[in-house]
Amino acid sequence: MDLVTVLQVLDSTVRLATPLLLACLAGLFSERSGIFDIGLEGKMLAAAFASAAIAAVTGSVWLGLLAGIVASLLMSGIHGLASITFRGNQLISGVAINFLASGLTVLIAQDWFGQGGRTPSLMGGGRFEPITLPFAEALSGVPVLGPVYAELISGHSILVYVAFLMVPLSWFTLFRTRFGLRLRAVGEAPEAVDTAGVSVIGLRYAAVMICGLLCGLAGAYLATGLQAGFVREMTAGRGYIALAALIFAKWRPWYALSACLLFGLLQAVALRYQNIDLGGITIPVQVMDALPYILTVVILAGFVGKAIPPRAGGEPYVKER
C-alpha cells in the first residue's frame, strides 16, 4: 500500500469520523450530567433534514446549518422536558425521539419536495466547500510531510475542523472550569450539588442543550458537508455507534476522539475495499460493511474493560423538601 492510498484512506477516516465525534461529544455532555440520551440518532436525523431543506430552499448553507441546530435543539428540549421536568424514563424518551425524527423527516420531505422523502441535491452555496489551508499547495511537493499536510490536514470543510477543535474545548470545559465540575458532580451526586445551592435542573438542561447543539452540527455536516442533500435514514445508525464509542471512551473526550477515529477507519476501509483477499479466502463486501456494527456489539459486550457510567445516570432527581 503506497503513501497515496494510505492518505486517501485516512482522509476518508477523518470525514467519516466527524459526525461520530460530534455526536459522541454530545452524548458525553448529556450523560456526564446524568441524562442518558439514546436519541442522538433522531437529533442528527432531524438536523440533517432541516439543514438540507433550508439550504436547498435558500441556497445558503449557513442558514441550513442554523436550521439544523434549531431542529436538534427542539428535539433536545423535548427530551429534557420528558426526562428532567416530568421525570420520565430517559431511555423511552430517547427511543421516542428516534422514531419521531425517522417518520417526521420523511413525511415533511415528501410533502415539501415530492422526491420520495429526500431533498433536492445541494449545489454551490448550499453546501460546505473544502477549505485549503495556507501553504498547502506550496508544501505539496515536500516528501511525506507535504502530502500529509496538503491531502490529509488541508481540504476539509469547516465543520471538520470545528469537530476536532471541540475535543480540547470539551476537555477544558469539563475538567478545568467551574461549570464542568458542577456538571460532572450532577451526574455523580446531584443531592450534593443541590445542597450547595446550585440548580440541578438548570445544569441538566444546559447539558441537554449542549448535546442538541453538537448533534445539530453533526446532522448538518452529514447533509451539507459529507453528502449533498438529505435522504431517508441517512444517519444509518451513527447515533448508536457514537454511544458505543462513548462507552469505549469511558466518558472522556480524548478517548472519544480515538474511538471515533477507529470507527471511521473501519468505515473507510469498508468503502474502499469492497472485497479483501486473505490467502485465497475472499471476505465479501457485506462483512466489510458490517465491521463498524460488529465492533459496536463487541464493545457493548464489555470486551474493552469495565466502563462505569456516571452514578446518577438515568435517574430523575427529586428535590428533598
CSV table of N, CA and C in Angstrom, one decimal, residues 151-292:
chain,number,residue,atom,x,y,z
A,151,GLU,N,-3.0,16.9,1.6
A,151,GLU,CA,-4.1,16.0,1.3
A,151,GLU,C,-4.9,15.5,2.6
A,152,LEU,N,-4.2,15.4,3.7
A,152,LEU,CA,-4.9,14.9,4.9
A,152,LEU,C,-5.4,16.0,5.8
A,153,ILE,N,-4.5,17.0,6.1
A,153,ILE,CA,-4.9,18.0,7.1
A,153,ILE,C,-5.7,19.1,6.4
A,154,SER,N,-5.3,19.5,5.2
A,154,SER,CA,-6.0,20.5,4.4
A,154,SER,C,-7.1,19.9,3.6
A,155,GLY,N,-8.0,20.7,3.1
A,155,GLY,CA,-9.0,20.3,2.2
A,155,GLY,C,-10.3,19.8,2.8
A,156,HIS,N,-10.6,20.0,4.1
A,156,HIS,CA,-11.8,19.6,4.7
A,156,HIS,C,-12.7,20.8,4.8
A,157,SER,N,-14.0,20.5,5.1
A,157,SER,CA,-15.0,21.6,5.3
A,157,SER,C,-14.8,22.2,6.7
A,158,ILE,N,-15.3,23.3,7.0
A,158,ILE,CA,-15.1,24.0,8.3
A,158,ILE,C,-15.6,23.2,9.4
A,159,LEU,N,-16.7,22.4,9.2
A,159,LEU,CA,-17.3,21.6,10.4
A,159,LEU,C,-16.3,20.5,10.8
A,160,VAL,N,-15.5,20.0,9.9
A,160,VAL,CA,-14.5,19.0,10.3
A,160,VAL,C,-13.5,19.6,11.3
A,161,TYR,N,-13.0,20.8,11.0
A,161,TYR,CA,-12.1,21.5,11.9
A,161,TYR,C,-12.8,21.8,13.2
A,162,VAL,N,-14.1,22.2,13.1
A,162,VAL,CA,-14.8,22.5,14.4
A,162,VAL,C,-14.9,21.3,15.2
A,163,ALA,N,-15.2,20.2,14.6
A,163,ALA,CA,-15.4,18.9,15.4
A,163,ALA,C,-14.1,18.6,16.1
A,164,PHE,N,-13.0,18.7,15.5
A,164,PHE,CA,-11.7,18.3,16.2
A,164,PHE,C,-11.3,19.4,17.2
A,165,LEU,N,-11.7,20.6,17.0
A,165,LEU,CA,-11.4,21.6,18.0
A,165,LEU,C,-12.3,21.5,19.2
A,166,MET,N,-13.5,20.8,19.0
A,166,MET,CA,-14.4,20.6,20.1
A,166,MET,C,-13.8,19.6,21.2
A,167,VAL,N,-12.9,18.8,20.8
A,167,VAL,CA,-12.3,17.8,21.7
A,167,VAL,C,-11.5,18.5,22.8
A,168,PRO,N,-10.5,19.3,22.5
A,168,PRO,CA,-9.9,20.0,23.6
A,168,PRO,C,-10.8,21.0,24.3
A,169,LEU,N,-11.7,21.6,23.6
A,169,LEU,CA,-12.6,22.5,24.2
A,169,LEU,C,-13.5,21.8,25.2
A,170,SER,N,-14.0,20.6,24.8
A,170,SER,CA,-14.9,19.8,25.7
A,170,SER,C,-14.1,19.4,27.0
A,171,TRP,N,-12.8,19.0,26.7
A,171,TRP,CA,-12.0,18.6,27.9
A,171,TRP,C,-11.8,19.7,28.8
A,172,PHE,N,-11.5,20.9,28.3
A,172,PHE,CA,-11.2,22.1,29.1
A,172,PHE,C,-12.5,22.4,29.9
A,173,THR,N,-13.6,22.4,29.2
A,173,THR,CA,-14.9,22.8,29.8
A,173,THR,C,-15.3,21.8,31.0
A,174,LEU,N,-15.1,20.5,30.7
A,174,LEU,CA,-15.5,19.6,31.7
A,174,LEU,C,-14.5,19.4,32.9
A,175,PHE,N,-13.2,19.6,32.7
A,175,PHE,CA,-12.3,19.3,33.7
A,175,PHE,C,-11.5,20.5,34.2
A,176,ARG,N,-11.7,21.7,33.6
A,176,ARG,CA,-10.9,22.9,34.0
A,176,ARG,C,-11.8,24.1,34.3
A,177,THR,N,-13.1,23.9,34.3
A,177,THR,CA,-14.0,25.1,34.6
A,177,THR,C,-14.9,24.7,35.8
A,178,ARG,N,-15.5,25.7,36.4
A,178,ARG,CA,-16.4,25.5,37.5
A,178,ARG,C,-17.7,24.9,36.9
A,179,PHE,N,-18.1,25.3,35.7
A,179,PHE,CA,-19.3,24.7,35.1
A,179,PHE,C,-19.1,23.2,34.9
A,180,GLY,N,-17.9,22.8,34.4
A,180,GLY,CA,-17.7,21.4,34.2
A,180,GLY,C,-17.6,20.6,35.5
A,181,LEU,N,-17.1,21.2,36.5
A,181,LEU,CA,-17.0,20.5,37.8
A,181,LEU,C,-18.4,20.3,38.3
A,182,ARG,N,-19.3,21.3,38.2
A,182,ARG,CA,-20.7,21.1,38.7
A,182,ARG,C,-21.4,20.1,37.8
A,183,LEU,N,-21.2,20.2,36.5
A,183,LEU,CA,-21.8,19.3,35.6
A,183,LEU,C,-21.5,17.8,35.9
A,184,ARG,N,-20.2,17.5,36.1
A,184,ARG,CA,-19.8,16.2,36.5
A,184,ARG,C,-20.4,15.8,37.9
A,185,ALA,N,-20.4,16.7,38.8
A,185,ALA,CA,-21.0,16.4,40.1
A,185,ALA,C,-22.5,16.1,40.0
A,186,VAL,N,-23.2,16.8,39.1
A,186,VAL,CA,-24.6,16.5,39.0
A,186,VAL,C,-24.8,15.1,38.5
A,187,GLY,N,-23.9,14.6,37.7
A,187,GLY,CA,-24.0,13.2,37.2
A,187,GLY,C,-23.7,12.2,38.3
A,188,GLU,N,-22.9,12.6,39.3
A,188,GLU,CA,-22.5,11.6,40.3
A,188,GLU,C,-23.3,11.7,41.6
A,189,ALA,N,-23.5,13.0,42.1
A,189,ALA,CA,-24.2,13.2,43.3
A,189,ALA,C,-25.0,14.5,43.2
A,190,PRO,N,-26.2,14.4,42.6
A,190,PRO,CA,-27.0,15.6,42.4
A,190,PRO,C,-27.5,16.2,43.7
A,191,GLU,N,-27.6,15.4,44.8
A,191,GLU,CA,-28.1,15.9,46.0
A,191,GLU,C,-27.0,16.8,46.7
A,192,ALA,N,-25.8,16.5,46.4
A,192,ALA,CA,-24.7,17.3,47.0
A,192,ALA,C,-24.7,18.7,46.3
A,193,VAL,N,-24.9,18.7,45.0
A,193,VAL,CA,-24.9,19.9,44.2
A,193,VAL,C,-26.1,20.8,44.6
A,194,ASP,N,-27.2,20.1,44.9
A,194,ASP,CA,-28.4,20.9,45.3
A,194,ASP,C,-28.2,21.5,46.7
A,195,THR,N,-27.5,20.7,47.6
A,195,THR,CA,-27.2,21.2,48.9
A,195,THR,C,-26.3,22.5,48.8
A,196,ALA,N,-25.5,22.5,47.8
A,196,ALA,CA,-24.6,23.7,47.7
A,196,ALA,C,-25.3,24.9,47.1
A,197,GLY,N,-26.5,24.8,46.8
A,197,GLY,CA,-27.3,25.9,46.3
A,197,GLY,C,-27.3,26.0,44.8
A,198,VAL,N,-26.8,25.0,44.1
A,198,VAL,CA,-26.7,25.1,42.6
A,198,VAL,C,-27.9,24.3,42.0
A,199,SER,N,-28.5,24.8,41.0
A,199,SER,CA,-29.7,24.2,40.4
A,199,SER,C,-29.3,23.0,39.6
A,200,VAL,N,-29.8,21.8,40.1
A,200,VAL,CA,-29.6,20.6,39.3
A,200,VAL,C,-30.3,20.6,38.0
A,201,ILE,N,-31.6,21.0,38.0
A,201,ILE,CA,-32.4,21.1,36.8
A,201,ILE,C,-31.7,22.0,35.8
A,202,GLY,N,-31.2,23.1,36.2
A,202,GLY,CA,-30.6,24.1,35.3
A,202,GLY,C,-29.4,23.5,34.6
A,203,LEU,N,-28.5,22.8,35.4
A,203,LEU,CA,-27.3,22.2,34.9
A,203,LEU,C,-27.7,21.1,33.9
A,204,ARG,N,-28.6,20.3,34.2
A,204,ARG,CA,-29.0,19.2,33.3
A,204,ARG,C,-29.6,19.7,32.0
A,205,TYR,N,-30.4,20.8,32.1
A,205,TYR,CA,-31.0,21.4,30.9
A,205,TYR,C,-29.8,22.0,30.1
A,206,ALA,N,-28.8,22.6,30.7
A,206,ALA,CA,-27.7,23.1,30.0
A,206,ALA,C,-27.0,22.0,29.2
A,207,ALA,N,-26.8,20.9,29.9
A,207,ALA,CA,-26.1,19.8,29.3
A,207,ALA,C,-26.9,19.2,28.1
A,208,VAL,N,-28.2,19.1,28.3
A,208,VAL,CA,-29.0,18.6,27.2
A,208,VAL,C,-29.0,19.6,26.0
A,209,MET,N,-29.0,20.9,26.2
A,209,MET,CA,-28.9,21.8,25.1
A,209,MET,C,-27.6,21.8,24.4
A,210,ILE,N,-26.5,21.6,25.2
A,210,ILE,CA,-25.2,21.5,24.6
A,210,ILE,C,-25.2,20.2,23.7
A,211,CYS,N,-25.8,19.2,24.2
A,211,CYS,CA,-25.9,17.9,23.4
A,211,CYS,C,-26.7,18.2,22.1
A,212,GLY,N,-27.8,19.0,22.2
A,212,GLY,CA,-28.5,19.3,21.0
A,212,GLY,C,-27.7,20.2,20.0
A,213,LEU,N,-26.9,21.1,20.5
A,213,LEU,CA,-26.1,21.9,19.6
A,213,LEU,C,-25.1,21.0,18.9
A,214,LEU,N,-24.4,20.1,19.5
A,214,LEU,CA,-23.4,19.3,18.9
A,214,LEU,C,-24.1,18.3,17.9
A,215,CYS,N,-25.2,17.8,18.3
A,215,CYS,CA,-26.0,16.9,17.4
A,215,CYS,C,-26.4,17.7,16.1
A,216,GLY,N,-26.8,18.9,16.3
A,216,GLY,CA,-27.2,19.8,15.2
A,216,GLY,C,-26.0,19.9,14.2
A,217,LEU,N,-24.8,20.2,14.8
A,217,LEU,CA,-23.6,20.3,13.9
A,217,LEU,C,-23.4,19.0,13.2
A,218,ALA,N,-23.5,17.8,13.9
A,218,ALA,CA,-23.3,16.5,13.3
A,218,ALA,C,-24.2,16.3,12.1
A,219,GLY,N,-25.5,16.5,12.4
A,219,GLY,CA,-26.5,16.3,11.3
A,219,GLY,C,-26.3,17.2,10.1
A,220,ALA,N,-26.0,18.5,10.4
A,220,ALA,CA,-25.8,19.4,9.3
A,220,ALA,C,-24.6,19.0,8.5
A,221,TYR,N,-23.6,18.5,9.1
A,221,TYR,CA,-22.4,18.1,8.4
A,221,TYR,C,-22.7,16.9,7.5
A,222,LEU,N,-23.6,16.0,8.0
A,222,LEU,CA,-23.9,14.8,7.1
A,222,LEU,C,-24.6,15.3,5.8
A,223,ALA,N,-25.5,16.2,5.9
A,223,ALA,CA,-26.3,16.6,4.8
A,223,ALA,C,-25.7,17.7,3.9
A,224,THR,N,-24.9,18.5,4.5
A,224,THR,CA,-24.3,19.6,3.7
A,224,THR,C,-22.8,19.6,3.6
A,225,GLY,N,-22.1,18.7,4.2
A,225,GLY,CA,-20.7,18.5,4.1
A,225,GLY,C,-20.3,17.2,3.6
A,226,LEU,N,-20.7,16.1,4.2
A,226,LEU,CA,-20.3,14.8,3.8
A,226,LEU,C,-21.1,14.4,2.5
A,227,GLN,N,-22.4,14.7,2.5
A,227,GLN,CA,-23.2,14.5,1.3
A,227,GLN,C,-23.8,15.8,0.8
A,228,ALA,N,-24.5,15.7,-0.2
A,228,ALA,CA,-25.1,16.9,-0.8
A,228,ALA,C,-26.6,16.9,-0.8
A,229,GLY,N,-27.2,16.7,0.4
A,229,GLY,CA,-28.6,16.6,0.5
A,229,GLY,C,-29.1,15.6,1.5
A,230,PHE,N,-30.4,15.5,1.7
A,230,PHE,CA,-30.9,14.6,2.7
A,230,PHE,C,-31.6,13.4,2.0
A,231,VAL,N,-31.3,12.2,2.5
A,231,VAL,CA,-32.0,11.0,2.1
A,231,VAL,C,-32.5,10.3,3.3
A,232,ARG,N,-33.5,9.5,3.1
A,232,ARG,CA,-34.2,8.8,4.2
A,232,ARG,C,-33.2,8.0,5.0
A,233,GLU,N,-33.3,8.1,6.4
A,233,GLU,CA,-32.4,7.4,7.3
A,233,GLU,C,-31.0,7.5,7.0
A,234,MET,N,-30.5,8.7,6.6
A,234,MET,CA,-29.2,8.9,6.2
A,234,MET,C,-28.1,8.8,7.4
A,235,THR,N,-28.6,8.9,8.6
A,235,THR,CA,-27.7,8.7,9.7
A,235,THR,C,-27.2,7.3,9.8
A,236,ALA,N,-28.0,6.3,9.4
A,236,ALA,CA,-27.6,4.9,9.2
A,236,ALA,C,-26.9,4.3,10.5
A,237,GLY,N,-27.6,4.7,11.7
A,237,GLY,CA,-27.1,4.1,12.9
A,237,GLY,C,-25.9,4.8,13.5
A,238,ARG,N,-25.5,6.0,13.0
A,238,ARG,CA,-24.3,6.7,13.5
A,238,ARG,C,-24.5,7.1,15.0
A,239,GLY,N,-25.8,7.4,15.3
A,239,GLY,CA,-26.1,7.8,16.7
A,239,GLY,C,-25.8,6.7,17.7
A,240,TYR,N,-26.1,5.5,17.3
A,240,TYR,CA,-25.9,4.3,18.2
A,240,TYR,C,-24.4,4.0,18.2
A,241,ILE,N,-23.7,4.1,17.1
A,241,ILE,CA,-22.2,3.9,17.1
A,241,ILE,C,-21.6,5.0,18.0
A,242,ALA,N,-22.1,6.2,17.9
A,242,ALA,CA,-21.5,7.2,18.8
A,242,ALA,C,-21.6,6.9,20.3
A,243,LEU,N,-22.8,6.3,20.6
A,243,LEU,CA,-23.0,5.8,22.0
A,243,LEU,C,-22.0,4.7,22.4
A,244,ALA,N,-21.8,3.8,21.4
A,244,ALA,CA,-20.8,2.7,21.7
A,244,ALA,C,-19.4,3.3,21.8
A,245,ALA,N,-19.1,4.3,21.0
A,245,ALA,CA,-17.8,5.0,21.1
A,245,ALA,C,-17.6,5.7,22.5
A,246,LEU,N,-18.8,6.2,23.0
A,246,LEU,CA,-18.7,6.9,24.2
A,246,LEU,C,-18.4,6.0,25.4
A,247,ILE,N,-19.0,4.8,25.3
A,247,ILE,CA,-18.7,3.7,26.3
A,247,ILE,C,-17.3,3.3,26.2
A,248,PHE,N,-16.9,3.1,24.9
A,248,PHE,CA,-15.5,2.7,24.6
A,248,PHE,C,-14.5,3.7,25.2
A,249,ALA,N,-14.9,5.0,25.1
A,249,ALA,CA,-14.0,6.1,25.6
A,249,ALA,C,-14.2,6.3,27.1
A,250,LYS,N,-15.1,5.6,27.7
A,250,LYS,CA,-15.3,5.7,29.2
A,250,LYS,C,-15.6,7.2,29.6
A,251,TRP,N,-16.4,7.8,28.7
A,251,TRP,CA,-16.9,9.2,29.0
A,251,TRP,C,-15.8,10.2,29.2
A,252,ARG,N,-14.7,10.1,28.3
A,252,ARG,CA,-13.6,11.1,28.3
A,252,ARG,C,-13.4,11.6,26.9
A,253,PRO,N,-13.2,12.9,26.7
A,253,PRO,CA,-13.1,13.5,25.4
A,253,PRO,C,-12.0,13.0,24.5
A,254,TRP,N,-10.8,12.9,25.1
A,254,TRP,CA,-9.7,12.4,24.2
A,254,TRP,C,-9.8,11.0,23.8
A,255,TYR,N,-10.3,10.1,24.7
A,255,TYR,CA,-10.6,8.7,24.3
A,255,TYR,C,-11.7,8.7,23.3
A,256,ALA,N,-12.6,9.6,23.4
A,256,ALA,CA,-13.7,9.6,22.4
A,256,ALA,C,-13.2,9.9,21.0
A,257,LEU,N,-12.2,10.8,20.9
A,257,LEU,CA,-11.6,11.0,19.6
A,257,LEU,C,-11.0,9.8,19.1
A,258,SER,N,-10.2,9.0,19.9
A,258,SER,CA,-9.6,7.8,19.4
A,258,SER,C,-10.6,6.8,19.0
A,259,ALA,N,-11.7,6.6,19.8
A,259,ALA,CA,-12.7,5.7,19.5
A,259,ALA,C,-13.4,6.0,18.1
A,260,CYS,N,-13.8,7.3,17.9
A,260,CYS,CA,-14.5,7.7,16.7
A,260,CYS,C,-13.6,7.5,15.5
A,261,LEU,N,-12.3,7.8,15.6
A,261,LEU,CA,-11.4,7.6,14.5
A,261,LEU,C,-11.3,6.1,14.2
A,262,LEU,N,-11.3,5.2,15.2
A,262,LEU,CA,-11.3,3.8,14.9
A,262,LEU,C,-12.5,3.4,14.1
A,263,PHE,N,-13.7,3.9,14.5
A,263,PHE,CA,-14.9,3.5,13.8
A,263,PHE,C,-14.9,4.1,12.4
A,264,GLY,N,-14.4,5.4,12.3
A,264,GLY,CA,-14.2,6.0,11.0
A,264,GLY,C,-13.3,5.2,10.0
A,265,LEU,N,-12.2,4.7,10.6
A,265,LEU,CA,-11.3,3.9,9.8
A,265,LEU,C,-11.9,2.6,9.3
A,266,LEU,N,-12.7,2.0,10.1
A,266,LEU,CA,-13.4,0.7,9.7
A,266,LEU,C,-14.4,1.1,8.5
A,267,GLN,N,-15.1,2.2,8.7
A,267,GLN,CA,-16.0,2.6,7.6
A,267,GLN,C,-15.2,2.9,6.3
A,268,ALA,N,-14.1,3.6,6.5
A,268,ALA,CA,-13.3,4.0,5.3
A,268,ALA,C,-12.8,2.8,4.6
A,269,VAL,N,-12.3,1.8,5.4
A,269,VAL,CA,-11.8,0.6,4.8
A,269,VAL,C,-12.9,-0.2,4.1
A,270,ALA,N,-14.1,-0.2,4.7
A,270,ALA,CA,-15.2,-0.9,4.1
A,270,ALA,C,-15.6,-0.3,2.8
A,271,LEU,N,-15.6,1.0,2.7
A,271,LEU,CA,-15.9,1.7,1.5
A,271,LEU,C,-14.9,1.5,0.4
A,272,ARG,N,-13.6,1.5,0.7
A,272,ARG,CA,-12.6,1.5,-0.3
A,272,ARG,C,-12.3,0.0,-0.8
A,273,TYR,N,-12.3,-0.9,0.2
A,273,TYR,CA,-12.0,-2.3,-0.2
A,273,TYR,C,-13.3,-3.1,-0.1
A,274,GLN,N,-14.0,-3.3,-1.2
A,274,GLN,CA,-15.2,-4.0,-1.2
A,274,GLN,C,-15.0,-5.5,-1.0
A,275,ASN,N,-14.0,-6.1,-1.5
A,275,ASN,CA,-13.7,-7.5,-1.3
A,275,ASN,C,-12.2,-7.6,-1.0
A,276,ILE,N,-11.9,-8.2,0.1
A,276,ILE,CA,-10.5,-8.4,0.5
A,276,ILE,C,-10.1,-9.9,0.4
A,277,ASP,N,-8.9,-10.1,-0.2
A,277,ASP,CA,-8.5,-11.5,-0.4
A,277,ASP,C,-7.4,-11.8,0.7
A,278,LEU,N,-7.7,-12.7,1.5
A,278,LEU,CA,-6.7,-13.1,2.6
A,278,LEU,C,-6.3,-14.5,2.4
A,279,GLY,N,-5.2,-14.7,1.7
A,279,GLY,CA,-4.7,-16.0,1.5
A,279,GLY,C,-5.6,-17.0,0.8
A,280,GLY,N,-6.3,-16.5,-0.3
A,280,GLY,CA,-7.2,-17.3,-1.0
A,280,GLY,C,-8.6,-17.2,-0.5
A,281,ILE,N,-8.8,-16.7,0.6
A,281,ILE,CA,-10.2,-16.5,1.2
A,281,ILE,C,-10.7,-15.1,1.0
A,282,THR,N,-11.7,-14.9,0.2
A,282,THR,CA,-12.2,-13.6,-0.1
A,282,THR,C,-13.3,-13.2,0.9
A,283,ILE,N,-13.1,-12.1,1.6
A,283,ILE,CA,-14.0,-11.5,2.5
A,283,ILE,C,-15.1,-10.7,1.7
A,284,PRO,N,-16.3,-11.1,1.7
A,284,PRO,CA,-17.3,-10.3,0.9
A,284,PRO,C,-17.6,-8.9,1.4
A,285,VAL,N,-18.1,-8.1,0.6
A,285,VAL,CA,-18.4,-6.7,0.9
A,285,VAL,C,-19.3,-6.6,2.1
A,286,GLN,N,-20.3,-7.5,2.2
A,286,GLN,CA,-21.2,-7.4,3.3
A,286,GLN,C,-20.6,-7.5,4.7
A,287,VAL,N,-19.5,-8.3,4.8
A,287,VAL,CA,-18.8,-8.4,6.0
A,287,VAL,C,-18.1,-7.1,6.3
A,288,MET,N,-17.5,-6.5,5.3
A,288,MET,CA,-16.8,-5.2,5.4
A,288,MET,C,-17.7,-4.1,5.9
A,289,ASP,N,-18.9,-4.1,5.3
A,289,ASP,CA,-19.9,-3.1,5.6
A,289,ASP,C,-20.4,-3.2,7.1
A,290,ALA,N,-20.4,-4.5,7.5
A,290,ALA,CA,-20.9,-4.8,8.9
A,290,ALA,C,-19.8,-4.6,10.0
A,291,LEU,N,-18.6,-4.4,9.6
A,291,LEU,CA,-17.5,-4.3,10.6
A,291,LEU,C,-17.7,-3.2,11.6
A,292,PRO,N,-18.1,-2.0,11.3
A,292,PRO,CA,-18.4,-1.0,12.4
A,292,PRO,C,-19.4,-1.4,13.4
